[in-house]
PDB file of C-alpha atoms in Angstrom:
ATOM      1  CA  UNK Z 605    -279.417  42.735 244.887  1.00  0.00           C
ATOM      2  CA  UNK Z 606    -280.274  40.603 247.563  1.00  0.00           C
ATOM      3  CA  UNK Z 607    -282.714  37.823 247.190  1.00  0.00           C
ATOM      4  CA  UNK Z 608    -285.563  37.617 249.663  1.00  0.00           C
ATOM      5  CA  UNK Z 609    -284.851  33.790 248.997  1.00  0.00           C
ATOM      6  CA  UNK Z 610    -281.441  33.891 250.590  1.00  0.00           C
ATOM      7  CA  UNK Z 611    -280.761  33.141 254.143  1.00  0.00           C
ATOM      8  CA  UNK Z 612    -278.420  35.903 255.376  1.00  0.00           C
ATOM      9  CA  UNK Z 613    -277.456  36.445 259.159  1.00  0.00           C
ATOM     10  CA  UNK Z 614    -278.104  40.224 260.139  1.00  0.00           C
ATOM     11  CA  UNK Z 615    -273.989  40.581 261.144  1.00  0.00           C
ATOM     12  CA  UNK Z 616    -272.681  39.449 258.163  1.00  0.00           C
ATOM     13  CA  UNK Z 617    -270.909  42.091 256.342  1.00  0.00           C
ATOM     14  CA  UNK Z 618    -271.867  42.455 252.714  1.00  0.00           C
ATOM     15  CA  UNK Z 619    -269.750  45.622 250.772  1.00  0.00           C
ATOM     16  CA  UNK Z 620    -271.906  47.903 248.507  1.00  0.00           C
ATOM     17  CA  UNK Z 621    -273.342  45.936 244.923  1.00  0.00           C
ATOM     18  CA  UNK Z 622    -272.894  42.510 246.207  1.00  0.00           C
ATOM     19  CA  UNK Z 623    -275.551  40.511 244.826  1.00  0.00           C
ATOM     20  CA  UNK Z 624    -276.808  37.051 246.383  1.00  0.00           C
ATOM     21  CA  UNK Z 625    -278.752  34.780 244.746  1.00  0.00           C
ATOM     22  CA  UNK Z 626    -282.003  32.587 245.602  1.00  0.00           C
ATOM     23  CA  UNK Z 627    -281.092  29.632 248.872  1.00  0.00           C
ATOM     24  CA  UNK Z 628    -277.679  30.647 249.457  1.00  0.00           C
ATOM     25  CA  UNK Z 629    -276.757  30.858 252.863  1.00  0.00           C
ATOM     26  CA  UNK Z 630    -274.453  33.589 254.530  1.00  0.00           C
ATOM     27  CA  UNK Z 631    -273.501  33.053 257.849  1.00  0.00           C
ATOM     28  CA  UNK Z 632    -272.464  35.608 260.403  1.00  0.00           C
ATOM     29  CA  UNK Z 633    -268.973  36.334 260.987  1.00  0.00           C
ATOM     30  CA  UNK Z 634    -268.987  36.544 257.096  1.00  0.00           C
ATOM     31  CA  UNK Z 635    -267.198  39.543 254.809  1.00  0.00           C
ATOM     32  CA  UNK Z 636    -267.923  39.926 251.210  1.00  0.00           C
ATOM     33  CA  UNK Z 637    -266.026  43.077 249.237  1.00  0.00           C
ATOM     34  CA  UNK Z 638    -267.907  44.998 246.709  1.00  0.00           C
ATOM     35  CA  UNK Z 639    -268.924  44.284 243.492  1.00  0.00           C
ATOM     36  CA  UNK Z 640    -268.819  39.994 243.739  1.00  0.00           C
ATOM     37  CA  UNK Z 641    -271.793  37.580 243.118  1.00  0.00           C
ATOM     38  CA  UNK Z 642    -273.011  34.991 245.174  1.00  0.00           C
ATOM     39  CA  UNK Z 643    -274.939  32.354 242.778  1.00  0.00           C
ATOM     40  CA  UNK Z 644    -278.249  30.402 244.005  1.00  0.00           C
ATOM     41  CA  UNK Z 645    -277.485  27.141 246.466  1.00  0.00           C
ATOM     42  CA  UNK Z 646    -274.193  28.467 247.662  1.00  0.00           C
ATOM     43  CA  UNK Z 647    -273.103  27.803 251.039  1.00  0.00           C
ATOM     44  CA  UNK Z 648    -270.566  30.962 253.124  1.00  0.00           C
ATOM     45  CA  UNK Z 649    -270.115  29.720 256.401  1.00  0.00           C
ATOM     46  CA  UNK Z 650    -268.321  31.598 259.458  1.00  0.00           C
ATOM     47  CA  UNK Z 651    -264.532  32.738 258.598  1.00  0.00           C
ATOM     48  CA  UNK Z 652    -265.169  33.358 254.866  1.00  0.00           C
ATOM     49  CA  UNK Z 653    -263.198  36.467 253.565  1.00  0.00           C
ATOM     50  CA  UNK Z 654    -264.754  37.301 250.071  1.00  0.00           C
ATOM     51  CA  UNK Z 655    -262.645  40.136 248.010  1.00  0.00           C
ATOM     52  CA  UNK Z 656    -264.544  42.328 245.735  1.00  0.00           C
ATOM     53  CA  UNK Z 657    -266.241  41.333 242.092  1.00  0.00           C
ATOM     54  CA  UNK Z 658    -265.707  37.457 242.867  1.00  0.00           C
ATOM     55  CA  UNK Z 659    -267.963  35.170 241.685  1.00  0.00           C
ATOM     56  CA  UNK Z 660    -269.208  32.160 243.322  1.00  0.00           C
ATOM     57  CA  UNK Z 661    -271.187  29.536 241.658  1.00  0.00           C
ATOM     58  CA  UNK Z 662    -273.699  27.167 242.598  1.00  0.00           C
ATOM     59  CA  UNK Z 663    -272.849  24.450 244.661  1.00  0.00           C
ATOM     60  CA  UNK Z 664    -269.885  26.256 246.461  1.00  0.00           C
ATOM     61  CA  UNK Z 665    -268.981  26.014 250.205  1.00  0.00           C
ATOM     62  CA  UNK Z 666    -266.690  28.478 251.322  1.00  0.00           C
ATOM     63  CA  UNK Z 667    -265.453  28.354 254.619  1.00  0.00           C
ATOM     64  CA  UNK Z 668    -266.114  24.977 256.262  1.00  0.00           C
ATOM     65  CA  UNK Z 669    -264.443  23.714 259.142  1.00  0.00           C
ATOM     66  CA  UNK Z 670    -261.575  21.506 258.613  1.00  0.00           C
ATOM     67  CA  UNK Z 671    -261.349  17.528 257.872  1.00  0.00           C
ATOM     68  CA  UNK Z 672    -258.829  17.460 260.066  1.00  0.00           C
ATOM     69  CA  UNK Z 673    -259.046  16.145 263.534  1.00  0.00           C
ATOM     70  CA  UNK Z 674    -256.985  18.062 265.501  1.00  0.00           C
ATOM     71  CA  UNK Z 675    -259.453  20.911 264.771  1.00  0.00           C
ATOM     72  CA  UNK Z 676    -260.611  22.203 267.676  1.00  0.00           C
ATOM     73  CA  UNK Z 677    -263.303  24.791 266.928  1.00  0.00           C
ATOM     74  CA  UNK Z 678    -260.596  27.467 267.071  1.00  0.00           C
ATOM     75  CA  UNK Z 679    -261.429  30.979 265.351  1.00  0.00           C
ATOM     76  CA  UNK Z 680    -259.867  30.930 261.948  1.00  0.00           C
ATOM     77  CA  UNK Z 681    -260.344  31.693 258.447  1.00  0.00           C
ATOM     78  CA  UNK Z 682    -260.837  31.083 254.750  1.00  0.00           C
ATOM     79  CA  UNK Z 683    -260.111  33.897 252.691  1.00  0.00           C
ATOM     80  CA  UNK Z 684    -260.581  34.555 248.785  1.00  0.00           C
ATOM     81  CA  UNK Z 685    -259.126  37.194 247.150  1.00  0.00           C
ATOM     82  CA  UNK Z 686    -260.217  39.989 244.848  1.00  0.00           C
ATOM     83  CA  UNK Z 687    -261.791  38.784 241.220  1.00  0.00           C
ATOM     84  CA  UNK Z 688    -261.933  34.959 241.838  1.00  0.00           C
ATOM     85  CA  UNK Z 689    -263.690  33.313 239.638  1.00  0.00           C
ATOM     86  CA  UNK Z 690    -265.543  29.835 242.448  1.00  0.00           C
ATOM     87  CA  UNK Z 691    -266.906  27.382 239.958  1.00  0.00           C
ATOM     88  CA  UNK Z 692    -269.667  24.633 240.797  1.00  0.00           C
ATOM     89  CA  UNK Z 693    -269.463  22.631 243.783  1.00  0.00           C
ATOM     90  CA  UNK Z 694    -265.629  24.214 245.142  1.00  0.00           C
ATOM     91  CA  UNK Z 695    -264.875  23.748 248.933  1.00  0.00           C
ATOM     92  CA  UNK Z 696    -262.209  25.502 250.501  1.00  0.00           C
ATOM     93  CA  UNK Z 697    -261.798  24.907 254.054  1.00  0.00           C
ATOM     94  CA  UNK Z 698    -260.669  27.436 256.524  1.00  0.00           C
ATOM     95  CA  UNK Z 699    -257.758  26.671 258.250  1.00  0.00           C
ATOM     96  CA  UNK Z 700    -256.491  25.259 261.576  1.00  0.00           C
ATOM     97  CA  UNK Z 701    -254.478  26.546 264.829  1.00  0.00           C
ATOM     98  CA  UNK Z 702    -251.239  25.849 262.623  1.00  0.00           C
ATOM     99  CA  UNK Z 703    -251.322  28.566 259.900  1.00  0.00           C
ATOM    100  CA  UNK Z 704    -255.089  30.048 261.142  1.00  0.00           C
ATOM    101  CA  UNK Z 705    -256.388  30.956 257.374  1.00  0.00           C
ATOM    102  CA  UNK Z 706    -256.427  28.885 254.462  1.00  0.00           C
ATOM    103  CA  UNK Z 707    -255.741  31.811 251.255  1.00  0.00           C
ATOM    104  CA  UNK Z 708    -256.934  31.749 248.024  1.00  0.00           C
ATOM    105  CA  UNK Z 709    -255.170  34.949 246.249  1.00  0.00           C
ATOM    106  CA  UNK Z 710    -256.999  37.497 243.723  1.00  0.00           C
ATOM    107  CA  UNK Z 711    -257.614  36.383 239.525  1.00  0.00           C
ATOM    108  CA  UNK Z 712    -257.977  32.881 240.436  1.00  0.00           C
ATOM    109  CA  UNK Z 713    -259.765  30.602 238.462  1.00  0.00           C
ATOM    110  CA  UNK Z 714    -261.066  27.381 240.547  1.00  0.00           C
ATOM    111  CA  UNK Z 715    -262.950  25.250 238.437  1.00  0.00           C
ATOM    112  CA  UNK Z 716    -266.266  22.650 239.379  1.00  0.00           C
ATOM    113  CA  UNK Z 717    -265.298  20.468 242.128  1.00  0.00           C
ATOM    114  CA  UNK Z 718    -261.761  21.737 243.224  1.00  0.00           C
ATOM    115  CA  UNK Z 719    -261.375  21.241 247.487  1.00  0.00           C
ATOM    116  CA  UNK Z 720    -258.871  23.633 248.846  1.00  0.00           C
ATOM    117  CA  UNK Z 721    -258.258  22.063 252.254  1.00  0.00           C
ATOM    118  CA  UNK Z 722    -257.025  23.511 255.485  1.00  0.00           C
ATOM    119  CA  UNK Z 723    -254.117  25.928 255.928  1.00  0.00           C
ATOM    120  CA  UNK Z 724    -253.275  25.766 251.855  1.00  0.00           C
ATOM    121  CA  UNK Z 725    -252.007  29.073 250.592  1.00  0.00           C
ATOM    122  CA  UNK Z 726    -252.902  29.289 246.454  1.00  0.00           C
ATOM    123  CA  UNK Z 727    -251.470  32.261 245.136  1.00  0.00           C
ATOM    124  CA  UNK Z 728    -252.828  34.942 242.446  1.00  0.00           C
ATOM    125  CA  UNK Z 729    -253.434  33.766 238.833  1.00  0.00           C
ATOM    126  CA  UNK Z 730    -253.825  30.471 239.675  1.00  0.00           C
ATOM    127  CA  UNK Z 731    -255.802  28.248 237.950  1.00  0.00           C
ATOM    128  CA  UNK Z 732    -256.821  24.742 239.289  1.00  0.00           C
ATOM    129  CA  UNK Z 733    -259.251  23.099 236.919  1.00  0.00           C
ATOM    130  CA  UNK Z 734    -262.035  20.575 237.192  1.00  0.00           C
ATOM    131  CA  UNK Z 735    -261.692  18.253 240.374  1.00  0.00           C
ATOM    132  CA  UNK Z 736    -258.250  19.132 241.543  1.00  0.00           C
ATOM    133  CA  UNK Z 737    -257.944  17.513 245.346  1.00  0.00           C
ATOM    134  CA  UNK Z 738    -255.462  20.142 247.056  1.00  0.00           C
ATOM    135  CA  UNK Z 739    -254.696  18.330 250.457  1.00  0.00           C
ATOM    136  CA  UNK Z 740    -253.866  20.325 254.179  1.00  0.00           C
ATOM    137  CA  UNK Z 741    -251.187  22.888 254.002  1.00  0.00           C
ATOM    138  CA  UNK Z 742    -249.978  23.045 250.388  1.00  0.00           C
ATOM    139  CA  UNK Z 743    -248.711  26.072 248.795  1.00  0.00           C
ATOM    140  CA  UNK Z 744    -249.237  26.886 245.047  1.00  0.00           C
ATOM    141  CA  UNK Z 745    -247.188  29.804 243.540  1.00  0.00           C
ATOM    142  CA  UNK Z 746    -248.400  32.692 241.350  1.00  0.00           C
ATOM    143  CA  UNK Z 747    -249.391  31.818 238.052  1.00  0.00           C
ATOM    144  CA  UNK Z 748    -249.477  28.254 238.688  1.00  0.00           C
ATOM    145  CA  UNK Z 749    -251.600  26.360 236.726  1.00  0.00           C
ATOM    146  CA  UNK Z 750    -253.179  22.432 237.725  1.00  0.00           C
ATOM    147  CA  UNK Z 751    -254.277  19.936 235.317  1.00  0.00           C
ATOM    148  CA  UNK Z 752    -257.625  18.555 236.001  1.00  0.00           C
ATOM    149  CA  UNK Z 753    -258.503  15.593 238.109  1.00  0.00           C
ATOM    150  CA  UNK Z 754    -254.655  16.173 240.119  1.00  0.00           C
ATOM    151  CA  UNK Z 755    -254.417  15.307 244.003  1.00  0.00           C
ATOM    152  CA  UNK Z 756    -251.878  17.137 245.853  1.00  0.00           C
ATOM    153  CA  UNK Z 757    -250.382  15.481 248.841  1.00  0.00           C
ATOM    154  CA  UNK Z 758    -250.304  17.256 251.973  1.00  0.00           C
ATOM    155  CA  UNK Z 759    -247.391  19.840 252.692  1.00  0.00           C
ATOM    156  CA  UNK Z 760    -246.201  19.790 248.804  1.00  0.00           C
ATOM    157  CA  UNK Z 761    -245.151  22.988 247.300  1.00  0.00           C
ATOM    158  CA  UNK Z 762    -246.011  24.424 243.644  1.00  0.00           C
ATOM    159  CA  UNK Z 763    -243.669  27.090 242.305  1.00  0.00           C
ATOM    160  CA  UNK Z 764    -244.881  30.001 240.884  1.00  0.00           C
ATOM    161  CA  UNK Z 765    -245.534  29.585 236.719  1.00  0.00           C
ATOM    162  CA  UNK Z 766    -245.270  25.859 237.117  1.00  0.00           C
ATOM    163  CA  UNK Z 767    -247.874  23.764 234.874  1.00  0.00           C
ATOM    164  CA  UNK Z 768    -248.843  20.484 235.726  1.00  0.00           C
ATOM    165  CA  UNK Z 769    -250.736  17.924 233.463  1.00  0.00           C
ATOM    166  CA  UNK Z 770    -253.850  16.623 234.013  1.00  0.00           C
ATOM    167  CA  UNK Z 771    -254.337  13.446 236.635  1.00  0.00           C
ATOM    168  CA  UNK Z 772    -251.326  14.022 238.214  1.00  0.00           C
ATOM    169  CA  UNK Z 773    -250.177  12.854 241.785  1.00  0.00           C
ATOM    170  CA  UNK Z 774    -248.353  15.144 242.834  1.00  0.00           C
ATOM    171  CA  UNK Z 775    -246.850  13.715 246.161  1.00  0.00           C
ATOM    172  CA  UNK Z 776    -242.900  16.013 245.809  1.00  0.00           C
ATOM    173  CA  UNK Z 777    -242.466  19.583 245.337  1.00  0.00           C
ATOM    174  CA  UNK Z 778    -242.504  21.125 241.921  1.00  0.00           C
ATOM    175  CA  UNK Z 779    -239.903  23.764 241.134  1.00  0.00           C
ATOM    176  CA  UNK Z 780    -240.928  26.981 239.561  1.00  0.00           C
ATOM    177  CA  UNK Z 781    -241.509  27.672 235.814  1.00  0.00           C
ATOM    178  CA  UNK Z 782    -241.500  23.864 234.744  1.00  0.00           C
ATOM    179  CA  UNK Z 783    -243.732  21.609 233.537  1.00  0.00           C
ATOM    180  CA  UNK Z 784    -244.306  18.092 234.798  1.00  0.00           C
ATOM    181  CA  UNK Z 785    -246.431  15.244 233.725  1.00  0.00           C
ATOM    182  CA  UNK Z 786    -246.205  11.374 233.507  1.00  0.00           C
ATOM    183  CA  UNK Z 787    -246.382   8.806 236.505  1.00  0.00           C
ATOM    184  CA  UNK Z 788    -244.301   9.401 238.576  1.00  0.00           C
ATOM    185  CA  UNK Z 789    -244.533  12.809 237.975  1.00  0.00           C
ATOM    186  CA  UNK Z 790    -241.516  14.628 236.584  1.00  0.00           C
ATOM    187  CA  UNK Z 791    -239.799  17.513 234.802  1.00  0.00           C
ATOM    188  CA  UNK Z 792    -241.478  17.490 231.369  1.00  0.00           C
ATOM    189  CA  UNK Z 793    -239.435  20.768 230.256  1.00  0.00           C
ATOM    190  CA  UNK Z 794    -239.697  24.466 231.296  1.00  0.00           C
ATOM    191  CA  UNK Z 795    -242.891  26.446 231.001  1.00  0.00           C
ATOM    192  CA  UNK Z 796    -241.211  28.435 228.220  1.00  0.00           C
ATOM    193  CA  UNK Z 797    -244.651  29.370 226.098  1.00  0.00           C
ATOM    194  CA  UNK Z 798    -246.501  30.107 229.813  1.00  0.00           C
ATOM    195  CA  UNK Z 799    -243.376  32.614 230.269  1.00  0.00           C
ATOM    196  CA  UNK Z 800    -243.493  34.213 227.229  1.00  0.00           C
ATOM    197  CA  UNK Z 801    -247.043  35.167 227.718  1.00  0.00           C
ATOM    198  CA  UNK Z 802    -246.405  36.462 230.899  1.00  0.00           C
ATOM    199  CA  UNK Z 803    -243.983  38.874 229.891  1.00  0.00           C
ATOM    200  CA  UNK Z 804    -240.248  36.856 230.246  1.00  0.00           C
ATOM    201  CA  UNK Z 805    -237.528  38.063 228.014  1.00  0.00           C
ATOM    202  CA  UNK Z 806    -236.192  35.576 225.914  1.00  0.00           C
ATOM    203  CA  UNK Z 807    -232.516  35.858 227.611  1.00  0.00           C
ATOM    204  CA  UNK Z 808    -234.971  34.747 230.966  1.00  0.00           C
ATOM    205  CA  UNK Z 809    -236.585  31.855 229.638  1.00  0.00           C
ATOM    206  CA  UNK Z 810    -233.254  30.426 228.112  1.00  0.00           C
ATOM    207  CA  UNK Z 811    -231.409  30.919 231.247  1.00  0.00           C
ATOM    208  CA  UNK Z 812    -234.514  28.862 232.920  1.00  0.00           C
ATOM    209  CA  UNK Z 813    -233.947  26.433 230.177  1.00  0.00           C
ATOM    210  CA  UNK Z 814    -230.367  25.616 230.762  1.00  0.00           C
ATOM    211  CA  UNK Z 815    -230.692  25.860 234.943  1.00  0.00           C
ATOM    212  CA  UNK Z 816    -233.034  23.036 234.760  1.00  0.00           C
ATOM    213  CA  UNK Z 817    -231.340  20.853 232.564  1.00  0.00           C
ATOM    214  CA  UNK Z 818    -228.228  21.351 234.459  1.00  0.00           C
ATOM    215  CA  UNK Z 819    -231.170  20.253 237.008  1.00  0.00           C
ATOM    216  CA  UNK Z 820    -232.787  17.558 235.981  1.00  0.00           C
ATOM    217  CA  UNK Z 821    -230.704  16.351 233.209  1.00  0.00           C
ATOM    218  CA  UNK Z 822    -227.261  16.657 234.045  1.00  0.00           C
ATOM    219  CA  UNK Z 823    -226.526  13.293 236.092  1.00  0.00           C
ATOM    220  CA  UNK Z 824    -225.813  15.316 239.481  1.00  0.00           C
ATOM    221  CA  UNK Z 825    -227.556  15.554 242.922  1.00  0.00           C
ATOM    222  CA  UNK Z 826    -229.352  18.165 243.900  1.00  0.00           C
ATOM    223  CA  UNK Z 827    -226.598  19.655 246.027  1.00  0.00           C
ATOM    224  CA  UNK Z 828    -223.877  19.774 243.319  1.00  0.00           C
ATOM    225  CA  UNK Z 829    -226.119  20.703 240.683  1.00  0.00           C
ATOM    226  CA  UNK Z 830    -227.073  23.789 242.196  1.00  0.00           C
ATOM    227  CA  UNK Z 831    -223.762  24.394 243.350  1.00  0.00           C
ATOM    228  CA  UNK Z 832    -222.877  24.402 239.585  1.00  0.00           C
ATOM    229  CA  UNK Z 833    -225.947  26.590 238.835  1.00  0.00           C
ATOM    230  CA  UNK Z 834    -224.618  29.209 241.115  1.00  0.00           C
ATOM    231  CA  UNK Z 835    -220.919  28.957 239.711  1.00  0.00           C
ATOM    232  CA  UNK Z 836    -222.153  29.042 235.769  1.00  0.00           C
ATOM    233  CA  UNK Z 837    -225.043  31.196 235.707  1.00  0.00           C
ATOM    234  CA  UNK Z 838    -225.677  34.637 236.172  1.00  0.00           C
ATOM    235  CA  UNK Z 839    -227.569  36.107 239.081  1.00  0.00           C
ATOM    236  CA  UNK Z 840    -230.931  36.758 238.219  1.00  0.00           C
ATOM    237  CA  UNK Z 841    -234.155  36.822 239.815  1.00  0.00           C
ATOM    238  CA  UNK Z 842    -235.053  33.672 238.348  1.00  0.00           C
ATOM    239  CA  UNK Z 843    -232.081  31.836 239.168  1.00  0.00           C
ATOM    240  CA  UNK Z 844    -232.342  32.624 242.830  1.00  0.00           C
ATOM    241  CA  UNK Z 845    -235.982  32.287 242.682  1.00  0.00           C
ATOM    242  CA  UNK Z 846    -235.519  28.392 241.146  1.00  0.00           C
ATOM    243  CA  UNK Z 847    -232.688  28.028 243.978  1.00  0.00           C
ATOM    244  CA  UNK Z 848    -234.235  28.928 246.860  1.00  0.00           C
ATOM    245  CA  UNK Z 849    -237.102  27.179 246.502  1.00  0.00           C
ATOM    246  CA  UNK Z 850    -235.161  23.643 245.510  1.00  0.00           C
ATOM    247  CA  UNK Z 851    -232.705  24.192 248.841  1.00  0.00           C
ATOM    248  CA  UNK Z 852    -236.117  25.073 250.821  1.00  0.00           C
ATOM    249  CA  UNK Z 853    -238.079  21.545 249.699  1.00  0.00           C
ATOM    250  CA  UNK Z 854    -238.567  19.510 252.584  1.00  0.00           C
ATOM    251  CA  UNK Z 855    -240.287  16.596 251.068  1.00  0.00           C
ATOM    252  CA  UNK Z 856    -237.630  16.799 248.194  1.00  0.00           C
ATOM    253  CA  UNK Z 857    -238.294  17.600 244.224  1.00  0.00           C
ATOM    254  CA  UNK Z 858    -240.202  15.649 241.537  1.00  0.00           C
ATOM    255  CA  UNK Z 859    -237.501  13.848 239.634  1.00  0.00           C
ATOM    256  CA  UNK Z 860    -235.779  14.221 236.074  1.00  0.00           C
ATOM    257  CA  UNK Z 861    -237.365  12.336 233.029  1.00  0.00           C
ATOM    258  CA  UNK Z 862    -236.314   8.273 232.628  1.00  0.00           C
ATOM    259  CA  UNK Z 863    -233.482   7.694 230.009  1.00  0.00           C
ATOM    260  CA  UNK Z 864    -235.267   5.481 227.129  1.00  0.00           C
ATOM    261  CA  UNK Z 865    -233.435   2.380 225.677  1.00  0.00           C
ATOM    262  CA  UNK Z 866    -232.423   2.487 222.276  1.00  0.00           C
ATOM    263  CA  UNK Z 867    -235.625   0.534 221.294  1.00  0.00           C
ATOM    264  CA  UNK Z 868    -237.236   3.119 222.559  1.00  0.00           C
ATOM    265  CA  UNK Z 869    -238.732   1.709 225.647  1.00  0.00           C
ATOM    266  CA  UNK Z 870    -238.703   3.324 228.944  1.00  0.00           C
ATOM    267  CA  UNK Z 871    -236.022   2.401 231.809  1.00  0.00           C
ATOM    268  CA  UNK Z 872    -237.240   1.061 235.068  1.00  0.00           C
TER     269      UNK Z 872
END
């Protein structure tokens, strides 16, 4: 299962079934689980953590050193959990002296051209397709999904079940189980059809509903709006799941949706 074509260093640690392709290149402080398949022309440099039955396409680097300058050529690493699915041409970067890994989690689904940069943590069931730019030490929740051709500032956070549109700039955080889209981007409704497929009762989803457009739609800063979130609403694990992470944003929220004139037009 292991092409004579392939260029791979004598300590790099392959599990049982992996299979590597013709001119890929496996460097030696290297782990791949069992079961995953390295395509032709892919690149696994030094720090790469592969889980088992991933698959890595053509084109791939996984586990370059940072673009980041303060990178000193400290040990650190990039690791992919199990069943990832690495389309053409992906580069994730391992990480830096500040977080030491960058972490992709298990069921992924990257798609051609996504860069995962230093210290980002991407959590399982994610999937980021074609040409999404994730910059140094984002985070990206379970079940997140990212529209193609998005660029995520640096430091932003993506809640878990949150959908974002395609070509977004996504420079605040996103709150979990919402949608966003437009420019600027901003709350485009909650992920309601995302949650139902995922299991959600219906009680959930409409409590979701009504938290964010006591959010996002009901005229009040943050502070006093979850103040009256807390006060109305049951507790739930969704409620203090879309609370916590609002109070924990430290480049603040994307915002509500702009109030149209009665022509229809948008407000500035």
């Amino acid at each position: 299962m292991l092409s004579p074509l392939a260029s791979i260093h004598p300590d790099a640690r392959l599990a049982p079934g992996v299979t590597v392709e013709p001119f890929t290149t496996i460097a030696a402080d290297v782990e791949i689980g069992e079961g995953s398949w390295i395509g032709p022309n892919v690149t696994v440099m030094s720090g790469a953590r592969i889980g088992a039955h991933c698959q890595v396409f053509p084109g791939a680097v996984i586990g370059a050193v940072p673009q980041d300058l303060k990178f000193a050529g400290e040990q650190t690493t990039a690791i992919i959990g199990d069943y990832t699915v690495i389309r053409e041409c992906v580069t994730v970067n391992r990480g830096t002296v500040d977080r030491g890994e960058t972490r992709v989690g298990s069921h992924c689904l990257l798609m051609a051209y996504v860069h995962i940069a230093h210290d980002c943590v991407v959590g399982n069931h994610c999937i980021l397709a074609n040409t999404v730019q994730v910059a140094g030490h984002v985070e990206i929740g379970d079940y997140a999904i990212v529209g193609g051709s998005s660029a995520v500032h640096q430091f932003v956070k993506i809640g878990a079940h949150a959908m974002i549109s395609g070509g977004s700039l996504v420079r605040k955080d996103v709150p979990p189980y919402v949608k966003a889209g437009r420019e600027p981007l901003s709350y485009a409704g909650a992920n309601s059809v995302g949650l139902r497929r995922r299991g959600f009762s219906e009680e959930a989803i409409n409590q979701v509903q009504q938290l964010y457009r006591t959010l996002f739609l009901g005229g009040l800063n943050n502070h006093d709006a979850l103040a009256q979130i807390e006060r109305e609403l049951p507790a739930t694990p969704e409620r203090e799941t879309a609370v916590g992470f609002v109070r924990a944003a430290t480049r603040g929220i994307i915002k509500g949706p702009k109030r149209g004139r009665a022509d229809g037009s948008e407000s500035e």
